[in-house]
């Protein structure tokens, strides 16, 4: 498994079942298995604000990864998660 | 869908996009704080390329060379 001492930092991972997990990318490999530290899931709902579920240290199997986004800390801290309303994402291949 | 500048592609057709924007950010605010992203090739359904921005001759030659390299 390759590890990272610089580069990405905080990333947003969209999984194939439509979940969004935010965390610190600690490592990855050829098949995109990921090691995420300090991770939490952001649950979006059309009726209430974003709920963050703390997960801690996670290994995510590459099969389930759809997108990995580099989070811009500045923009992210400016987000008012309590006021964001959105439908949960669909899973891949519907 | 996600719109961005194609940074790189690999053998799995994983895509790295820079400076992305979501086509409907109100409906999909999930990526608001993301500028660059990596998309796993296995989840891509379509990649839309504006036809006039692609040099097809160059692309064909490059693809042919890649295919030869792969075979060796």
XYZ file of N, CA and C in Angstrom:
498
model
N 0.845 -1.194 0.000
C 0.000 0.000 0.000
C 0.882 1.246 0.000
N 0.589 2.133 -0.934
C 1.340 3.384 -0.983
C 0.835 4.308 0.114
N 1.733 5.084 0.728
C 1.248 6.005 1.759
C 1.587 7.441 1.368
N 0.870 8.376 1.973
C 1.039 9.773 1.621
C 1.505 10.585 2.809
N 2.567 11.370 2.654
C 2.976 12.261 3.735
C 2.603 13.694 3.375
N 2.491 13.979 2.085
C 1.986 15.287 1.666
C 0.773 15.050 0.780
N 0.602 15.790 -0.264
C -0.520 15.634 -1.185
C -1.885 15.655 -0.487
N -2.934 15.069 -1.107
C -4.328 15.344 -0.770
C -4.652 15.882 0.622
N -4.400 15.165 1.690
C -4.865 15.649 2.984
C -6.316 15.255 3.112
N -7.178 16.263 3.264
C -8.594 15.960 3.445
C -9.252 15.672 2.098
N -9.940 14.542 2.041
C -10.606 14.170 0.804
C -12.063 13.810 1.063
N -12.847 13.929 0.014
C -14.242 13.504 0.068
C -14.346 12.283 -0.824
N -14.794 11.172 -0.273
C -14.926 9.955 -1.061
C -16.398 9.689 -1.307
N -16.760 9.531 -2.567
C -18.137 9.143 -2.894
C -18.092 7.654 -3.173
N -18.902 6.886 -2.441
C -18.888 5.440 -2.625
C -19.937 5.029 -3.641
N -19.829 3.799 -4.120
C -20.729 3.352 -5.179
C -22.176 3.229 -4.722
N -22.399 3.233 -3.405
C -23.794 3.187 -2.940
C -24.303 4.594 -2.634
N -23.546 5.612 -3.060
C -24.038 6.977 -2.959
C -23.778 7.669 -1.640
N -22.839 7.157 -0.851
C -22.533 7.809 0.414
C -21.354 8.750 0.239
N -21.258 9.733 1.113
C -20.117 10.637 1.060
C -19.355 10.543 2.367
N -18.076 10.188 2.275
C -17.252 10.074 3.471
C -16.090 11.042 3.361
N -15.905 11.859 4.390
C -14.818 12.836 4.388
C -13.758 12.396 5.380
N -12.480 12.461 4.994
C -11.440 12.050 5.933
C -10.064 12.419 5.429
N -9.040 12.058 6.197
C -7.663 12.323 5.788
C -7.138 11.090 5.089
N -6.708 11.240 3.842
C -6.239 10.107 3.069
C -4.830 9.734 3.512
N -4.705 8.562 4.117
C -3.399 8.155 4.624
C -2.668 7.213 3.660
N -3.424 6.469 2.872
C -2.772 5.558 1.945
C -3.740 4.992 0.929
N -3.176 4.405 -0.122
C -4.005 3.803 -1.161
C -3.148 2.792 -1.925
N -3.796 1.995 -2.787
C -3.023 1.083 -3.624
C -3.604 1.011 -5.025
N -3.077 0.116 -5.841
C -3.468 -0.042 -7.247
C -4.967 -0.169 -7.448
N -5.617 -0.911 -6.540
C -7.054 -1.159 -6.733
C -7.896 -0.095 -6.050
N -7.238 0.986 -5.608
C -7.909 2.100 -4.932
C -8.515 1.727 -3.583
N -7.962 0.703 -2.913
C -8.327 0.512 -1.506
C -7.797 1.753 -0.800
N -8.538 2.298 0.162
C -8.125 3.546 0.801
C -8.011 3.411 2.306
N -7.060 4.161 2.869
C -7.015 4.288 4.317
C -7.406 5.719 4.642
N -8.518 5.877 5.363
C -8.995 7.205 5.727
C -8.951 7.375 7.230
N -8.301 8.440 7.691
C -8.250 8.695 9.120
C -9.205 9.838 9.459
N -9.631 9.891 10.711
C -10.539 10.956 11.188
C -11.726 11.108 10.262
N -12.295 9.982 9.841
C -13.344 10.078 8.834
C -14.728 10.241 9.453
N -15.589 10.870 8.686
C -16.990 10.983 9.084
C -17.832 10.941 7.830
N -19.040 10.454 7.979
C -19.938 10.386 6.840
C -20.848 11.596 6.865
N -21.038 12.211 5.714
C -21.962 13.338 5.625
C -23.259 12.837 5.028
N -24.294 12.801 5.839
C -25.587 12.322 5.371
C -26.431 13.505 4.940
N -26.789 13.526 3.659
C -27.612 14.619 3.139
C -29.073 14.217 3.171
N -29.917 15.185 3.488
C -31.336 14.886 3.476
C -32.086 16.105 2.970
N -33.239 15.868 2.322
C -33.980 16.996 1.775
C -34.811 17.680 2.849
N -34.906 17.046 4.028
C -35.745 17.644 5.072
C -34.942 18.298 6.184
N -33.753 17.776 6.473
C -32.955 18.422 7.516
C -31.538 18.668 7.020
N -30.774 19.427 7.798
C -29.406 19.766 7.406
C -28.505 18.537 7.386
N -27.255 18.748 6.973
C -26.310 17.650 6.843
C -25.947 17.058 8.206
N -26.037 15.741 8.296
C -25.679 15.074 9.543
C -24.299 14.457 9.381
N -23.410 14.671 10.349
C -22.072 14.079 10.250
C -21.923 12.945 11.261
N -21.630 11.773 10.766
C -21.486 10.597 11.620
C -20.007 10.264 11.745
N -19.453 10.347 12.957
C -18.013 10.127 13.127
C -17.664 8.648 12.981
N -16.623 8.355 12.144
C -16.260 6.965 11.886
C -14.874 6.594 12.413
N -13.921 7.571 12.415
C -12.576 7.244 12.900
C -11.697 6.720 11.784
N -10.902 5.676 12.063
C -9.964 5.147 11.081
C -10.641 4.054 10.267
N -10.687 4.245 8.943
C -11.395 3.318 8.080
C -10.522 2.795 6.955
N -10.769 1.535 6.554
C -10.218 1.052 5.291
C -11.409 0.875 4.366
N -11.356 1.530 3.196
C -12.441 1.392 2.244
C -11.940 0.566 1.073
N -12.616 -0.513 0.737
C -12.198 -1.365 -0.359
C -12.424 -0.672 -1.705
N -11.454 -0.741 -2.563
C -11.471 -0.032 -3.838
C -12.702 -0.247 -4.692
N -13.262 -1.469 -4.644
C -14.465 -1.785 -5.443
C -15.579 -0.787 -5.197
N -15.634 -0.287 -3.949
C -16.756 0.555 -3.555
C -16.519 2.037 -3.774
N -15.305 2.389 -4.244
C -14.995 3.806 -4.427
C -15.441 4.268 -5.804
N -16.149 5.410 -5.849
C -16.549 5.966 -7.139
C -15.701 7.204 -7.455
N -15.708 8.167 -6.540
C -14.998 9.424 -6.763
C -14.203 9.808 -5.527
N -12.999 10.357 -5.744
C -12.253 10.917 -4.623
C -12.001 12.373 -4.948
N -12.480 13.269 -4.093
C -12.306 14.692 -4.357
C -11.375 15.325 -3.346
N -10.559 16.256 -3.842
C -9.646 16.948 -2.937
C -10.409 18.117 -2.329
N -10.548 18.106 -1.011
C -11.329 19.158 -0.374
C -10.489 20.397 -0.113
N -11.008 21.529 -0.563
C -10.343 22.798 -0.313
C -10.787 23.271 1.063
N -9.870 23.196 2.043
C -10.212 23.492 3.442
C -10.969 24.800 3.610
N -10.469 25.840 2.917
C -11.109 27.162 3.039
C -12.573 27.119 2.658
N -12.824 26.607 1.453
C -14.203 26.554 0.971
C -15.067 25.673 1.860
N -14.459 24.592 2.354
C -15.254 23.669 3.144
C -15.647 24.252 4.483
N -14.741 25.008 5.133
C -15.086 25.579 6.446
C -16.089 26.707 6.291
N -16.194 27.233 5.058
C -17.160 28.305 4.819
C -18.563 27.753 4.566
N -18.660 26.448 4.360
C -19.959 25.841 4.098
C -20.818 25.811 5.341
N -22.084 26.144 5.192
C -23.003 26.059 6.321
C -23.777 24.760 6.185
N -23.199 23.689 6.718
C -23.784 22.369 6.520
C -25.195 22.256 7.071
N -25.475 23.020 8.120
C -26.799 22.933 8.726
C -27.913 23.387 7.810
N -27.533 24.195 6.797
C -28.556 24.737 5.916
C -28.603 24.108 4.545
N -27.789 23.073 4.346
C -27.790 22.447 3.023
C -28.835 21.351 2.976
N -29.712 21.481 1.982
C -30.726 20.443 1.801
C -30.481 19.790 0.449
N -30.376 18.490 0.445
C -30.182 17.800 -0.836
C -30.656 16.369 -0.731
N -31.095 15.857 -1.841
C -31.471 14.447 -1.900
C -30.210 13.604 -1.744
N -30.290 12.485 -1.070
C -29.122 11.594 -1.016
C -28.763 11.130 -2.424
N -27.478 10.867 -2.657
C -27.039 10.418 -3.972
C -27.541 9.009 -4.256
N -27.757 8.733 -5.537
C -28.149 7.382 -5.911
C -26.914 6.497 -5.979
N -27.116 5.200 -5.960
C -25.958 4.323 -6.114
C -25.618 4.210 -7.593
N -24.430 3.751 -7.882
C -23.941 3.660 -9.254
C -24.754 2.639 -10.047
N -24.918 2.901 -11.326
C -25.609 1.982 -12.229
C -27.057 1.744 -11.835
N -27.870 2.785 -11.986
C -29.297 2.608 -11.688
C -30.089 2.530 -12.981
N -23.826 15.564 -13.506
C -22.501 15.178 -14.011
C -21.438 16.176 -13.557
N -20.194 15.754 -13.691
C -19.090 16.596 -13.254
C -18.352 17.121 -14.471
N -18.094 18.424 -14.484
C -17.383 19.038 -15.606
C -16.036 19.531 -15.116
N -14.970 19.255 -15.867
C -13.670 19.737 -15.426
C -12.630 19.599 -16.512
N -11.388 19.982 -16.173
C -10.292 19.891 -17.125
C -9.610 18.547 -16.950
N -9.437 17.824 -18.063
C -8.817 16.507 -18.008
C -7.336 16.649 -17.689
N -6.949 16.122 -16.521
C -5.563 16.229 -16.101
C -4.782 15.007 -16.564
N -5.347 13.827 -16.275
C -4.664 12.617 -16.719
C -5.601 11.428 -16.710
N -5.180 10.392 -17.418
C -5.948 9.160 -17.508
C -4.948 8.023 -17.328
N -5.378 6.888 -16.774
C -4.435 5.778 -16.681
C -4.977 4.537 -17.381
N -4.286 3.439 -17.217
C -4.654 2.223 -17.943
C -6.021 1.683 -17.557
N -6.513 2.050 -16.388
C -7.846 1.591 -15.982
C -8.921 2.566 -16.429
N -8.483 3.598 -17.171
C -9.377 4.694 -17.534
C -9.880 5.444 -16.309
N -9.092 5.408 -15.209
C -9.357 6.298 -14.083
C -9.078 7.695 -14.618
N -9.850 8.670 -14.150
C -9.732 10.024 -14.675
C -9.402 10.998 -13.563
N -8.444 11.880 -13.812
C -8.198 12.963 -12.866
C -8.659 14.257 -13.516
N -9.548 14.932 -12.838
C -10.060 16.203 -13.353
C -9.648 17.331 -12.430
N -9.291 18.465 -12.999
C -8.979 19.619 -12.168
C -10.016 20.705 -12.396
N -10.158 21.545 -11.373
C -11.037 22.696 -11.464
C -12.452 22.291 -11.872
N -13.040 21.412 -11.059
C -14.332 20.872 -11.465
C -15.513 21.746 -11.063
N -16.620 21.530 -11.796
C -17.880 22.155 -11.414
C -18.966 21.118 -11.660
N -20.010 21.169 -10.847
C -21.112 20.233 -10.993
C -22.179 20.906 -11.841
N -22.782 20.182 -12.762
C -23.730 20.821 -13.675
C -24.997 21.285 -12.979
N -25.352 20.658 -11.824
C -26.513 21.125 -11.073
C -26.169 21.217 -9.584
N -25.463 22.275 -9.182
C -24.964 22.343 -7.805
C -26.040 22.513 -6.739
N -27.235 22.943 -7.154
C -28.279 23.086 -6.135
C -28.791 21.728 -5.720
N -28.905 20.877 -6.720
C -29.424 19.544 -6.446
C -28.333 18.655 -5.846
N -27.084 18.937 -6.208
C -25.970 18.101 -5.766
C -24.864 18.939 -5.142
N -25.087 19.409 -3.914
C -24.085 20.285 -3.287
C -22.896 19.519 -2.715
N -22.872 18.225 -2.865
C -21.885 17.383 -2.214
C -20.454 17.763 -2.530
N -20.226 18.292 -3.766
C -18.855 18.550 -4.190
C -18.500 20.035 -4.155
N -19.227 20.824 -3.380
C -19.003 22.266 -3.385
C -17.580 22.659 -3.016
N -16.956 21.932 -2.072
C -15.614 22.331 -1.656
C -14.515 21.543 -2.355
N -14.868 20.872 -3.442
C -13.881 20.070 -4.160
C -13.496 20.736 -5.469
N -12.160 20.938 -5.657
C -11.681 21.557 -6.897
C -11.108 20.522 -7.851
N -10.392 19.536 -7.269
C -9.782 18.497 -8.103
C -10.293 17.150 -7.659
N -10.512 16.253 -8.607
C -10.975 14.939 -8.171
C -10.429 13.819 -9.032
N -10.539 12.640 -8.463
C -10.110 11.414 -9.112
C -11.348 10.551 -9.268
N -11.615 10.081 -10.475
C -12.798 9.258 -10.704
C -12.367 7.874 -11.131
N -12.830 6.863 -10.399
C -12.461 5.488 -10.708
C -13.086 5.083 -12.043
N -12.270 4.524 -12.901
C -12.719 4.176 -14.242
C -13.953 3.301 -14.265
N -14.068 2.389 -13.299
C -15.166 1.418 -13.295
C -16.543 2.039 -13.098
N -16.582 3.314 -12.630
C -17.903 3.909 -12.408
C -18.316 4.896 -13.493
N -17.424 5.088 -14.474
C -17.759 6.052 -15.515
C -18.701 5.419 -16.533
N -19.810 6.100 -16.791
C -20.721 5.627 -17.820
C -20.359 6.296 -19.143
N -20.346 7.618 -19.169
C -19.992 8.341 -20.399
C -18.986 9.444 -20.106
N -18.135 9.722 -21.067
C -17.292 10.901 -21.008
C -17.671 11.720 -22.229
N -18.168 12.945 -22.006
C -18.553 13.784 -23.144
C -17.424 14.729 -23.478
N -16.902 14.599 -24.683
C -15.841 15.497 -25.133
C -16.385 16.402 -26.233
N -16.204 17.723 -26.104
C -16.654 18.600 -27.192
C -15.878 18.229 -28.454
N -16.573 17.882 -29.521
C -15.939 17.338 -30.719
C -14.879 18.249 -31.316
N -15.130 19.558 -31.290
C -14.179 20.453 -31.936
C -12.927 20.695 -31.101
N -12.891 20.161 -29.878
C -11.689 20.365 -29.078
C -10.727 19.190 -29.182
N -11.096 18.216 -29.986
C -10.247 17.020 -30.074
C -9.624 16.911 -31.462
N -8.305 16.726 -31.486
C -7.607 16.505 -32.751
C -7.631 15.003 -33.000
N -8.551 14.539 -33.843
C -8.755 13.092 -33.999
C -7.553 12.388 -34.596
N -6.839 13.048 -35.497
C -5.646 12.442 -36.100
C -4.619 12.136 -35.021
N -4.342 13.157 -34.210
C -3.373 13.044 -33.121
C -3.779 11.938 -32.160
N -5.090 11.917 -31.864
C -5.627 10.942 -30.931
C -5.461 9.525 -31.468
N -5.773 9.367 -32.763
C -5.645 8.050 -33.389
C -4.206 7.568 -33.344
N -3.275 8.473 -33.705
C -1.851 8.104 -33.696
C -1.396 7.711 -32.297
N -1.767 8.528 -31.308
C -1.364 8.267 -29.925
C -1.930 6.943 -29.434
N -3.195 6.694 -29.773
C -3.842 5.448 -29.344
C -3.172 4.248 -29.984
N -2.809 4.399 -31.276
C -2.140 3.312 -31.993
C -0.803 2.998 -31.320
N -0.060 4.043 -30.975
C 1.243 3.855 -30.324
C 1.082 3.151 -28.976
N 0.099 3.607 -28.203
C -0.195 3.006 -26.896
C -0.475 1.530 -27.037
N -1.299 1.195 -28.042
C -1.705 -0.206 -28.266
C -0.486 -1.049 -28.585
N 0.438 -0.492 -29.422
C 1.662 -1.218 -29.757
C 2.509 -1.437 -28.509
N 2.614 -0.373 -27.692
C 3.402 -0.472 -26.451
C 2.846 -1.533 -25.533
N 1.515 -1.560 -25.427
C 0.860 -2.517 -24.549
C 1.171 -3.947 -24.979
N 1.194 -4.143 -26.310
C 1.414 -5.486 -26.821
C 2.811 -5.975 -26.490
N 3.798 -5.026 -26.478
C 5.203 -5.441 -26.270
C 5.548 -5.842 -24.832
